[in-house]
Coordinates of N, CA and C in Angstrom, one line a residue:
M1 N 0.7 -1.3 -0.2 CA 0.1 0.2 0.0 C 1.1 1.5 0.3
V2 N 1.6 1.2 0.6 CA 2.8 2.3 0.8 C 3.2 2.8 -0.6
E3 N 3.7 1.7 -1.6 CA 4.3 1.7 -2.9 C 3.5 2.6 -3.6
E4 N 2.1 2.0 -3.5 CA 1.1 2.5 -4.3 C 0.8 4.0 -4.0
Y5 N 0.6 4.2 -2.9 CA 0.5 5.6 -2.4 C 1.7 6.5 -2.6
L6 N 3.0 6.3 -2.7 CA 4.3 7.0 -3.4 C 3.9 7.5 -4.8
E7 N 3.6 6.0 -5.2 CA 3.6 6.4 -7.0 C 2.6 7.1 -7.4
E8 N 1.2 7.2 -6.8 CA 0.2 8.2 -7.1 C 0.6 9.4 -6.6
A9 N 1.2 9.8 -5.7 CA 1.7 11.1 -5.3 C 2.7 11.7 -6.1
A10 N 3.6 10.8 -6.7 CA 4.4 11.1 -7.8 C 3.6 11.5 -9.0
R11 N 3.0 10.9 -9.3 CA 2.1 11.0 -10.9 C 1.2 12.4 -10.7
K12 N 0.9 12.9 -9.2 CA 0.3 13.9 -9.1 C 1.2 15.2 -8.9
G13 N 2.6 14.8 -9.0 CA 3.3 15.9 -8.8 C 4.0 16.7 -7.6
L14 N 3.5 15.3 -6.6 CA 3.7 15.7 -5.0 C 5.0 15.9 -4.7
R15 N 5.6 16.8 -4.1 CA 7.1 16.7 -3.9 C 7.5 16.1 -2.5
Q16 N 6.2 16.1 -1.6 CA 6.5 15.7 -0.1 C 4.9 15.2 0.3
V17 N 5.2 14.2 0.9 CA 3.9 13.3 1.6 C 4.2 13.0 3.0
R18 N 3.5 13.1 3.7 CA 3.2 12.6 4.9 C 2.4 11.1 5.3
L19 N 3.3 10.1 5.8 CA 2.8 8.9 6.1 C 2.6 8.4 7.5
I20 N 1.3 8.4 7.8 CA 0.8 8.1 9.4 C 0.8 6.8 9.9
H21 N 1.6 6.5 10.6 CA 1.8 4.8 11.3 C 1.4 4.7 12.5
G22 N 1.3 5.8 13.2 CA 0.8 5.7 14.6 C 2.1 5.8 15.6
R23 N 2.0 5.8 16.7 CA 3.3 5.4 17.6 C 3.4 4.2 18.0
G24 N 2.2 3.6 18.9 CA 2.4 2.3 19.3 C 3.5 1.6 19.5
T25 N 3.8 0.5 19.2 CA 5.1 -0.2 19.6 C 6.4 0.1 18.5
G26 N 5.9 0.9 17.4 CA 7.3 1.0 16.7 C 7.1 0.2 15.2
T27 N 6.4 -1.0 15.3 CA 6.4 -2.3 14.3 C 5.9 -1.3 13.1
Q28 N 5.0 -0.6 13.0 CA 4.6 -0.3 11.4 C 5.7 0.7 11.5
R29 N 6.3 1.4 12.1 CA 6.9 2.7 11.5 C 8.3 1.9 11.0
S30 N 8.7 0.9 11.2 CA 9.6 0.1 11.0 C 9.3 -0.3 9.7
M31 N 8.3 -1.2 9.3 CA 8.1 -1.5 8.1 C 7.9 -0.9 7.1
V32 N 7.0 0.6 7.5 CA 7.0 1.6 6.2 C 8.4 2.1 5.9
R33 N 9.3 2.0 6.7 CA 10.9 3.0 6.5 C 11.7 1.9 6.1
K34 N 11.3 0.8 5.9 CA 11.7 -0.7 5.3 C 11.8 -0.2 3.7
V35 N 10.2 -0.2 3.5 CA 9.9 0.1 1.9 C 10.6 1.4 1.6
L36 N 10.6 2.4 2.4 CA 10.8 3.9 2.1 C 12.4 3.7 1.7
S37 N 13.3 3.1 2.8 CA 14.8 2.8 2.2 C 15.0 2.2 0.9
R38 N 14.2 1.5 0.2 CA 14.4 1.0 -1.0 C 13.5 1.3 -2.1
H39 N 12.7 2.1 -2.0 CA 11.9 3.0 -2.9 C 12.5 3.9 -4.0
P40 N 12.6 3.5 -5.1 CA 13.7 4.4 -6.2 C 12.9 6.0 -6.1
R41 N 11.7 5.9 -5.6 CA 11.4 7.6 -5.8 C 11.2 8.4 -4.6
V42 N 12.1 7.7 -3.8 CA 12.0 8.3 -2.1 C 13.6 8.7 -2.4
E43 N 13.6 10.4 -1.8 CA 14.9 10.9 -1.9 C 15.4 10.8 -0.5
A44 N 14.3 11.3 0.5 CA 14.6 11.3 1.8 C 13.3 11.2 2.7
F45 N 13.7 10.6 4.3 CA 12.4 10.8 5.0 C 12.9 10.4 6.3
G46 N 12.2 11.1 7.3 CA 12.0 11.5 8.7 C 11.2 11.8 9.6
D47 N 11.1 11.6 10.8 CA 10.1 11.9 11.6 C 9.6 13.4 11.2
A48 N 8.3 13.6 11.7 CA 7.2 14.4 11.2 C 7.7 15.5 12.2
S49 N 7.4 17.0 12.3 CA 7.7 17.6 13.3 C 6.7 17.4 14.0
P50 N 6.7 18.0 15.8 CA 5.5 17.5 16.9 C 3.9 18.0 16.1
E51 N 4.0 19.0 15.4 CA 2.6 19.4 15.1 C 2.1 18.8 13.9
A52 N 2.8 17.9 13.3 CA 2.4 17.0 12.3 C 2.6 15.7 12.4
G53 N 2.6 15.2 14.0 CA 2.2 13.7 14.3 C 3.8 13.5 14.8
G54 N 4.7 13.8 15.0 CA 6.0 13.6 15.5 C 5.9 12.1 15.1
W55 N 6.8 11.1 15.9 CA 7.7 10.1 15.7 C 6.3 8.9 15.1
G56 N 4.9 9.6 15.3 CA 4.3 8.7 14.7 C 3.4 8.7 13.4
A57 N 4.5 9.6 12.4 CA 4.4 9.9 11.2 C 5.7 10.4 10.6
T58 N 6.0 10.0 9.6 CA 6.9 10.3 8.7 C 6.7 10.8 7.4
L59 N 7.7 11.9 7.5 CA 7.8 13.1 6.1 C 8.6 12.3 5.0
V60 N 8.2 12.3 3.9 CA 8.9 11.6 2.9 C 9.2 12.9 1.5
L61 N 10.3 12.7 0.8 CA 10.5 13.6 0.2 C 10.8 13.1 -1.0
L62 N 10.2 13.1 -2.0 CA 10.2 12.3 -3.2 C 11.1 13.2 -4.3
R63 N 11.5 12.2 -5.2 CA 12.2 12.3 -6.4 C 11.1 12.8 -7.5
L64 N 11.3 13.9 -8.2 CA 10.3 14.2 -9.5 C 11.3 13.5 -10.9
S65 N 10.7 12.8 -11.4 CA 11.2 12.8 -12.9 C 10.6 13.1 -13.8

């Protein structure tokens, strides 16, 4: 699902997206970041700012081609 979301965001010309995975135990965060680390459209990613979800969300910077 993450990969499809990234592809659609790139098709729409978005440069940055936020993925909300929740805080919980960190399992979903780890899974999401594993996908991001190998996805060719991802330039960078990291925790969202506190007002945007903090460590319960990941901001992703996309490469536009």
